[in-house]
Amino acid sequence: MTDVEGGIANLKPLEQVREQKAWYWYDWANSAYTTTIGTVFFGPYFINLAENAVGGEDGRFEAAGLSLPPDSLFFWLITVSTILSALILPPLGAYADRVANKKRLLATLAWTGSFFAALIFFATGDDWQLAAVGIVLGNLFFGAAGVVNDSILPLISDEDDRDRVSSRGWAFGYLGGGLLLVLNLAVYLGHEALGLDEALAARLCMLSAAVWWAGFTFIPYLRLNDHPPAAVEQVEGNAVRRSFGQLAATLRDMRQYPMALTFLVAYLFFNDGIQTVIASASVYGSEELGHGQTILIATILMVQFVAFGGALLFGRLAGRMGAKRTILMGLAIWCLIVTAGLFLPAGNVALFLVMGVAIGIVLGGTQALARSYFSLLIPRGKEAEYFSFYHAMDRGTSWFGTATFGIVLAITDSYRPALFALIAFFVIGGLLLTRVDTERGIREAGNDVPAVI
């Protein structure tokens, strides 16, 4: 039955659905950068550039009294980009909350990020510096656009359907990123038949991801509506000064939302565990289990498409069980996954693929629901600011898991206990999540309590 207000049909639900469909396309757009550039092609290509600059893999970069192997330079770049994100995203979030035309801000950040990502195409030979600029600033603007995109979620969905909307967006992203990755892997693996050398094929694949990101961003840019700011702090001065003023006020007031802060700390732990499992899975598969590149590529693709279904499944489960219970169920499955990694026999392709399926099922679901659950615990009018903390603190502590993995690997000289050690992140994150009183947190933030929590 159509809602009627004052004798006039209420068109808000129809308009929300239209905006939600437009919003999904940004997840579709930016996932290409994550999968094609971040996950598959950039690391090996950049290391090759760095090795060319120092005369081979045995060469060294001399900097600040340190002698660094060329392959380590890649990890230093990622560290620099995470530190920059942790510093820049909070004031950006405060600024975004004051902007009515968030779709234009989203698109501007995304197009700037895609521009820097496209620069990687022009990095050839030993020009690692241009590739470094491309990935560091590409990552920075990727994170900045993500803050704005996540802050739009509470503006286009009600509390009752936020889990569904977030999960669909996340699923759409896995589908888009997976489809482009299939095309790019076909180009890369068949480069000789296409008359391309291997390096040019990799560069073209990364360029396609930048173009995909920029091109599909036009859909939310054209179809989303403006949403006037709400409940922003009254601070004098220009836009930058007002943004820092609101940031300072928010930092003072965050103690009023203890459930949001508790969840944020829980998220830092379990998300760090998730990211470390994903980052180390291919190395674990090749070095510990002895699987070849073909098996690893097939597993990466399979995870992408299984994660599409997994995100939708978790969205449905959250509609019945509530987001918190569903996330906890997902964390229990993550614990089973890393435990299985301790005993998985080397060379067994079938069991490795089963493990990949399990990762795909919980990967998108836990992250999508974390986004929607957090949105219920934060006050209206400060969505971008709180999501900037969500992204910045995530990036600022993203080295905990990798450091734990590296330390255990160094002590045991085995990837199995190193992978299993990550269970601590899921257990700690889960225990902290049980401390979050969902209904209290929603009421403290001034939001409506959904029918199922």
C-alpha positions as CSV (number, residue, x, y, z in Angstrom):
1,M,0.0,0.0,0.0
2,T,1.3,3.5,-0.9
3,D,2.2,5.7,2.1
4,V,0.1,8.9,2.1
5,E,1.0,12.1,3.9
6,G,-1.6,14.8,4.0
7,G,-3.5,13.3,1.1
8,I,-0.3,13.2,-1.1
9,A,1.5,10.0,-1.9
10,N,4.8,9.7,-0.1
11,L,7.4,9.2,-2.8
12,K,10.4,9.0,-0.4
13,P,10.6,5.2,-0.5
14,L,10.7,5.2,-4.3
15,E,13.3,8.0,-4.3
16,Q,15.4,6.1,-1.8
17,V,15.4,2.9,-4.0
18,R,16.5,5.0,-7.0
19,E,19.4,6.5,-5.0
20,Q,20.4,3.1,-3.6
21,K,20.7,1.7,-7.1
22,A,22.9,4.6,-8.1
23,W,25.0,4.2,-4.9
24,Y,25.7,0.6,-5.6
25,W,27.6,1.6,-8.8
26,Y,30.3,3.2,-6.8
27,D,31.2,-0.1,-5.1
28,W,31.2,-1.6,-8.6
29,A,33.5,1.2,-9.8
30,N,36.1,1.3,-7.1
31,S,36.5,-2.5,-6.6
32,A,38.4,-2.6,-9.9
33,Y,41.2,-0.6,-8.3
34,T,41.3,-3.0,-5.3
35,T,41.4,-6.2,-7.3
36,T,43.3,-5.4,-10.5
37,I,45.8,-2.9,-9.1
38,G,46.0,-3.5,-5.4
39,T,45.7,-7.3,-5.2
40,V,47.1,-8.7,-8.4
41,F,49.3,-6.5,-10.7
42,F,50.9,-3.5,-8.9
43,G,53.1,-5.3,-6.3
44,P,55.0,-7.6,-8.8
45,Y,55.2,-4.8,-11.4
46,F,56.6,-2.2,-8.9
47,I,59.1,-4.6,-7.5
48,N,60.4,-5.2,-11.1
49,L,60.8,-1.5,-11.6
50,A,62.7,-1.2,-8.3
51,E,65.0,-4.1,-9.2
52,N,65.7,-2.5,-12.5
53,A,66.7,0.7,-10.7
54,V,69.4,-1.1,-8.6
55,G,70.6,-3.6,-11.1
56,G,68.6,-6.6,-10.1
57,E,67.1,-8.4,-7.1
58,D,70.4,-8.4,-5.3
59,G,70.8,-4.7,-5.5
60,R,70.1,-2.3,-2.6
61,F,68.6,1.1,-2.0
62,E,70.7,3.2,0.3
63,A,68.6,5.7,2.3
64,A,69.0,7.3,5.7
65,G,71.8,4.9,6.7
66,L,69.7,1.9,5.7
67,S,70.3,-0.7,3.0
68,L,67.0,-1.8,1.7
69,P,66.3,-4.6,-0.8
70,P,64.2,-3.5,-3.7
71,D,61.2,-5.7,-2.9
72,S,60.9,-4.1,0.6
73,L,60.3,-0.7,-1.0
74,F,56.7,-1.7,-1.9
75,F,55.8,-2.3,1.7
76,W,57.3,1.1,2.7
77,L,55.0,2.7,0.1
78,I,52.0,1.1,1.6
79,T,53.0,2.2,5.0
80,V,53.4,5.8,3.9
81,S,49.9,5.7,2.2
82,T,48.3,4.4,5.4
83,I,49.9,7.0,7.6
84,L,48.8,9.8,5.2
85,S,45.3,8.4,5.2
86,A,45.2,8.3,9.0
87,L,46.2,12.0,9.2
88,I,44.1,13.4,6.3
89,L,40.8,11.4,6.4
90,P,39.4,12.8,9.8
91,P,39.5,16.5,8.7
92,L,38.2,15.5,5.3
93,G,35.2,13.8,7.0
94,A,34.5,16.9,9.0
95,Y,34.5,18.9,5.8
96,A,32.3,16.4,3.9
97,D,29.6,16.6,6.6
98,R,29.3,20.3,5.7
99,V,28.8,19.6,2.0
100,A,25.3,19.2,0.6
101,N,26.6,18.1,-2.8
102,K,28.3,15.0,-1.5
103,K,28.0,13.2,-4.9
104,R,30.3,15.9,-6.5
105,L,32.8,15.6,-3.7
106,L,32.7,11.8,-4.1
107,A,33.3,12.0,-7.8
108,T,36.0,14.6,-7.5
109,L,38.0,12.4,-5.0
110,A,37.4,9.3,-7.1
111,W,38.4,11.0,-10.4
112,T,41.5,12.4,-8.8
113,G,42.4,9.0,-7.4
114,S,41.9,7.4,-10.8
115,F,44.1,10.0,-12.4
116,F,47.0,9.0,-10.1
117,A,46.3,5.3,-10.6
118,A,46.5,5.9,-14.4
119,L,50.0,7.4,-13.9
120,I,51.3,3.9,-13.2
121,F,50.8,3.1,-16.9
122,F,53.5,5.6,-17.8
123,A,56.1,4.1,-15.2
124,T,58.4,2.0,-17.3
125,G,62.0,0.7,-17.1
126,D,63.4,1.8,-13.8
127,D,60.9,4.7,-13.1
128,W,59.7,3.4,-9.7
129,Q,59.2,7.0,-8.5
130,L,56.3,7.7,-10.8
131,A,54.7,4.4,-9.9
132,A,55.2,5.2,-6.2
133,V,53.4,8.6,-6.6
134,G,50.6,6.8,-8.4
135,I,50.0,4.2,-5.8
136,V,50.5,6.4,-2.7
137,L,48.1,9.1,-3.9
138,G,45.8,6.6,-5.6
139,N,45.4,4.8,-2.2
140,L,44.9,8.1,-0.4
141,F,42.1,9.3,-2.7
142,F,40.6,5.8,-2.8
143,G,40.3,6.0,1.0
144,A,39.0,9.6,0.9
145,A,36.3,8.7,-1.6
146,G,35.4,5.7,0.5
147,V,34.7,7.9,3.5
148,V,32.3,10.1,1.5
149,N,30.7,7.0,-0.1
150,D,30.1,5.3,3.3
151,S,28.7,8.5,4.7
152,I,26.0,8.6,2.0
153,L,24.6,5.2,3.2
154,P,22.7,6.6,6.2
155,L,21.3,9.4,3.9
156,I,19.7,7.0,1.4
157,S,18.5,4.2,3.7
158,D,16.4,3.9,6.8
159,E,17.7,2.0,9.9
160,D,15.5,-1.1,9.0
161,D,17.0,-1.7,5.6
162,R,20.6,-0.4,6.0
163,D,22.1,-3.9,6.3
164,R,20.4,-5.0,3.1
165,V,21.6,-1.9,1.2
166,S,25.2,-2.1,2.5
167,S,25.4,-5.8,1.7
168,R,24.0,-5.3,-1.9
169,G,26.5,-2.5,-2.5
170,W,29.4,-4.7,-1.3
171,A,28.2,-7.7,-3.4
172,F,27.9,-5.5,-6.4
173,G,31.5,-4.4,-5.9
174,Y,32.8,-7.9,-5.8
175,L,30.9,-8.7,-9.0
176,G,32.3,-5.7,-10.8
177,G,35.9,-6.1,-9.6
178,G,35.7,-9.8,-10.4
179,L,34.5,-9.3,-14.0
180,L,37.2,-6.8,-14.8
181,L,39.8,-9.0,-13.2
182,V,38.7,-11.9,-15.4
183,L,39.1,-9.8,-18.5
184,N,42.5,-8.5,-17.4
185,L,43.8,-11.9,-16.5
186,A,42.8,-13.1,-20.0
187,V,44.7,-10.2,-21.5
188,Y,47.8,-10.8,-19.3
189,L,47.9,-14.6,-19.7
190,G,47.3,-14.3,-23.4
191,H,49.6,-11.3,-24.0
192,E,51.8,-13.1,-26.5
193,A,48.8,-14.0,-28.7
194,L,47.8,-10.3,-28.6
195,G,51.3,-9.1,-29.6
196,L,52.0,-7.5,-26.2
197,D,55.0,-8.0,-24.0
198,E,54.4,-9.0,-20.4
199,A,55.1,-5.5,-18.9
200,L,52.8,-3.7,-21.4
201,A,50.0,-6.2,-20.7
202,A,50.3,-5.5,-16.9
203,R,50.3,-1.7,-17.5
204,L,47.3,-1.9,-19.7
205,C,45.4,-4.0,-17.1
206,M,46.2,-1.4,-14.4
207,L,45.1,1.4,-16.7
208,S,41.8,-0.3,-17.4
209,A,41.1,-0.4,-13.7
210,A,41.7,3.4,-13.4
211,V,39.4,4.0,-16.4
212,W,36.8,1.6,-15.0
213,W,36.9,3.4,-11.6
214,A,36.5,6.9,-13.2
215,G,33.9,5.9,-15.8
216,F,31.4,4.1,-13.5
217,T,31.7,6.9,-10.9
218,F,29.6,9.0,-13.3
219,I,26.5,6.9,-12.5
220,P,26.3,7.9,-8.8
221,Y,27.5,11.4,-9.7
222,L,24.6,11.8,-12.1
223,R,21.9,10.0,-10.1
224,L,22.4,10.7,-6.4
225,N,20.7,13.7,-4.9
226,D,22.0,16.5,-2.7
227,H,21.5,16.1,1.0
228,P,21.7,19.3,3.1
229,P,24.0,19.1,6.1
230,A,22.4,18.4,9.5
231,A,23.5,19.3,13.1
232,V,27.0,20.6,12.1
233,E,28.9,22.6,14.6
234,Q,28.7,26.4,14.4
235,V,32.3,27.4,13.8
236,E,33.6,30.7,12.4
237,G,36.0,31.0,9.5
238,N,36.5,29.4,6.1
239,A,35.6,25.8,5.1
240,V,38.9,24.4,6.3
241,R,38.8,26.2,9.6
242,R,35.2,25.2,10.2
243,S,36.1,21.6,9.4
244,F,38.8,21.5,12.0
245,G,36.5,23.2,14.4
246,Q,33.9,20.5,14.0
247,L,36.6,17.8,14.2
248,A,37.7,19.2,17.6
249,A,34.1,19.4,18.8
250,T,33.5,15.8,17.8
251,L,36.6,14.5,19.5
252,R,35.4,16.1,22.7
253,D,31.9,14.6,22.3
254,M,32.9,11.1,21.3
255,R,32.7,10.0,24.9
256,Q,28.9,10.4,24.6
257,Y,28.8,7.4,22.2
258,P,30.7,4.6,24.1
259,M,29.0,1.9,22.1
260,A,30.2,3.3,18.8
261,L,33.8,3.6,20.2
262,T,33.6,0.0,21.5
263,F,32.5,-1.3,18.1
264,L,35.3,0.8,16.4
265,V,37.9,-0.9,18.6
266,A,36.4,-4.3,17.9
267,Y,36.4,-3.6,14.2
268,L,40.0,-2.7,14.2
269,F,40.9,-6.1,15.6
270,F,38.7,-8.4,13.4
271,N,39.1,-6.3,10.2
272,D,42.9,-6.4,10.7
273,G,42.7,-10.2,10.9
274,I,40.6,-10.3,7.7
275,Q,42.9,-8.1,5.8
276,T,46.0,-10.1,6.9
277,V,44.4,-13.4,5.9
278,I,43.7,-12.0,2.5
279,A,47.1,-10.5,2.1
280,S,48.9,-13.7,3.1
281,A,46.6,-16.2,1.5
282,S,48.4,-16.4,-1.9
283,V,51.9,-16.6,-0.3
284,Y,50.6,-19.3,2.1
285,G,49.2,-21.2,-0.9
286,S,52.4,-21.0,-2.9
287,E,55.1,-21.2,-0.3
288,E,53.5,-23.6,2.3
289,L,51.1,-25.6,0.2
290,G,53.1,-25.7,-3.0
291,H,50.3,-24.6,-5.4
292,G,51.2,-23.1,-8.7
293,Q,50.2,-19.7,-10.1
294,T,47.3,-21.1,-12.1
295,I,45.7,-22.5,-8.9
296,L,46.2,-19.3,-7.1
297,I,44.7,-17.1,-9.8
298,A,41.7,-19.5,-10.1
299,T,41.2,-19.2,-6.3
300,I,41.4,-15.4,-6.4
301,L,38.7,-15.3,-9.0
302,M,36.6,-17.9,-7.2
303,V,36.8,-15.9,-4.0
304,Q,35.6,-12.7,-5.8
305,F,32.4,-14.3,-7.1
306,V,31.7,-16.4,-4.0
307,A,32.0,-13.2,-2.0
308,F,29.2,-11.7,-4.2
309,G,26.8,-14.4,-3.0
310,G,28.3,-14.3,0.5
311,A,27.5,-10.6,1.0
312,L,23.9,-11.1,-0.2
313,L,23.5,-14.1,2.1
314,F,24.8,-12.2,5.1
315,G,22.5,-9.3,4.3
316,R,19.5,-11.7,4.4
317,L,20.7,-13.3,7.7
318,A,21.1,-9.9,9.3
319,G,17.5,-9.2,8.4
320,R,16.5,-12.2,10.5
321,M,19.2,-12.4,13.2
322,G,20.4,-8.8,13.4
323,A,23.8,-7.5,12.2
324,K,25.6,-8.1,15.4
325,R,24.8,-11.8,15.7
326,T,25.5,-12.3,12.0
327,I,28.9,-10.6,12.3
328,L,29.7,-12.8,15.3
329,M,28.8,-15.9,13.3
330,G,31.1,-14.7,10.6
331,L,34.0,-14.2,13.0
332,A,33.4,-17.8,14.3
333,I,33.8,-19.0,10.7
334,W,37.0,-16.9,10.3
335,C,38.3,-18.7,13.4
336,L,37.6,-22.1,11.7
337,I,39.3,-20.9,8.5
338,V,42.6,-20.0,10.2
339,T,42.4,-23.2,12.3
340,A,42.0,-25.3,9.1
341,G,45.0,-23.5,7.7
342,L,47.1,-25.1,10.5
343,F,46.2,-28.6,9.2
344,L,45.6,-28.2,5.5
345,P,47.7,-30.7,3.6
346,A,50.2,-29.5,1.1
347,G,49.3,-30.1,-2.6
348,N,45.6,-30.8,-2.0
349,V,43.9,-28.5,-4.5
350,A,40.4,-29.5,-3.5
351,L,40.7,-28.6,0.2
352,F,42.5,-25.4,-0.7
353,L,39.5,-24.4,-2.9
354,V,37.1,-25.3,-0.1
355,M,39.1,-23.0,2.1
356,G,38.8,-20.3,-0.6
357,V,35.0,-20.8,-0.8
358,A,34.7,-20.4,3.0
359,I,36.8,-17.1,2.8
360,G,34.5,-15.8,0.0
361,I,31.3,-16.5,2.0
362,V,32.4,-14.5,5.0
363,L,34.7,-11.9,3.4
364,G,32.1,-9.6,1.9
365,G,29.4,-10.3,4.5
366,T,31.4,-9.3,7.6
367,Q,32.7,-6.2,6.1
368,A,29.4,-5.0,4.6
369,L,27.6,-5.6,7.9
370,A,30.3,-3.8,9.8
371,R,29.7,-0.7,7.7
372,S,25.9,-0.7,8.2
373,Y,26.1,-1.7,11.9
374,F,28.5,1.2,12.6
375,S,26.2,3.6,10.7
376,L,23.5,2.9,13.3
377,L,25.7,3.9,16.2
378,I,26.8,7.3,15.0
379,P,24.9,10.6,15.2
380,R,23.1,12.2,12.2
381,G,25.0,15.0,10.5
382,K,28.4,13.5,11.4
383,E,28.3,10.4,9.2
384,A,31.4,11.3,7.1
385,E,33.4,12.4,10.2
386,Y,32.8,9.2,12.0
387,F,33.4,7.1,8.9
388,S,36.7,9.0,8.5
389,F,37.7,7.6,11.9
390,Y,36.4,4.2,10.8
391,H,38.7,4.3,7.8
392,A,41.6,6.1,9.3
393,M,42.0,4.0,12.4
394,D,41.6,0.9,10.3
395,R,44.4,2.0,8.0
396,G,46.5,3.4,10.9
397,T,46.6,0.0,12.7
398,S,46.6,-2.2,9.6
399,W,50.1,-3.3,10.3
400,F,49.3,-5.2,13.6
401,G,48.1,-8.3,11.7
402,T,51.0,-8.4,9.3
403,A,53.5,-7.7,12.0
404,T,52.0,-10.6,14.0
405,F,52.1,-12.9,11.0
406,G,55.7,-11.9,10.3
407,I,56.9,-12.4,13.8
408,V,55.4,-15.9,14.2
409,L,56.8,-16.8,10.7
410,A,60.2,-15.7,11.8
411,I,60.1,-17.7,15.0
412,T,58.6,-20.9,13.6
413,D,59.8,-20.7,10.0
414,S,56.3,-22.0,9.0
415,Y,53.3,-20.2,7.5
416,R,50.9,-22.5,9.3
417,P,51.3,-21.2,12.9
418,A,51.7,-17.7,11.4
419,L,48.2,-17.9,9.8
420,F,46.7,-19.6,12.9
421,A,48.1,-16.8,15.1
422,L,45.6,-14.5,13.5
423,I,42.8,-16.2,15.4
424,A,43.6,-13.8,18.3
425,F,42.3,-10.9,16.2
426,F,39.0,-12.6,15.5
427,V,38.6,-13.7,19.1
428,I,39.5,-10.3,20.6
429,G,37.3,-8.5,18.0
430,G,34.4,-10.9,18.8
431,L,34.7,-10.5,22.5
432,L,34.7,-6.7,22.2
433,L,31.7,-6.9,19.9
434,T,29.7,-8.8,22.5
435,R,30.3,-5.8,24.8
436,V,28.3,-3.5,22.4
437,D,24.7,-2.9,23.6
438,T,23.2,-2.4,20.2
439,E,19.9,-0.8,21.3
440,R,21.6,1.5,23.7
441,G,24.1,2.6,21.1
442,I,21.4,3.4,18.6
443,R,19.4,5.4,21.0
444,E,22.5,7.3,22.2
445,A,23.2,8.3,18.6
446,G,19.6,9.5,18.2
447,N,18.7,7.0,15.5
448,D,15.6,4.8,15.2
449,V,15.9,1.3,16.5
450,P,15.3,-1.2,13.7
451,A,12.7,-4.0,14.1
452,V,15.6,-6.6,14.2
453,I,18.8,-5.8,16.0
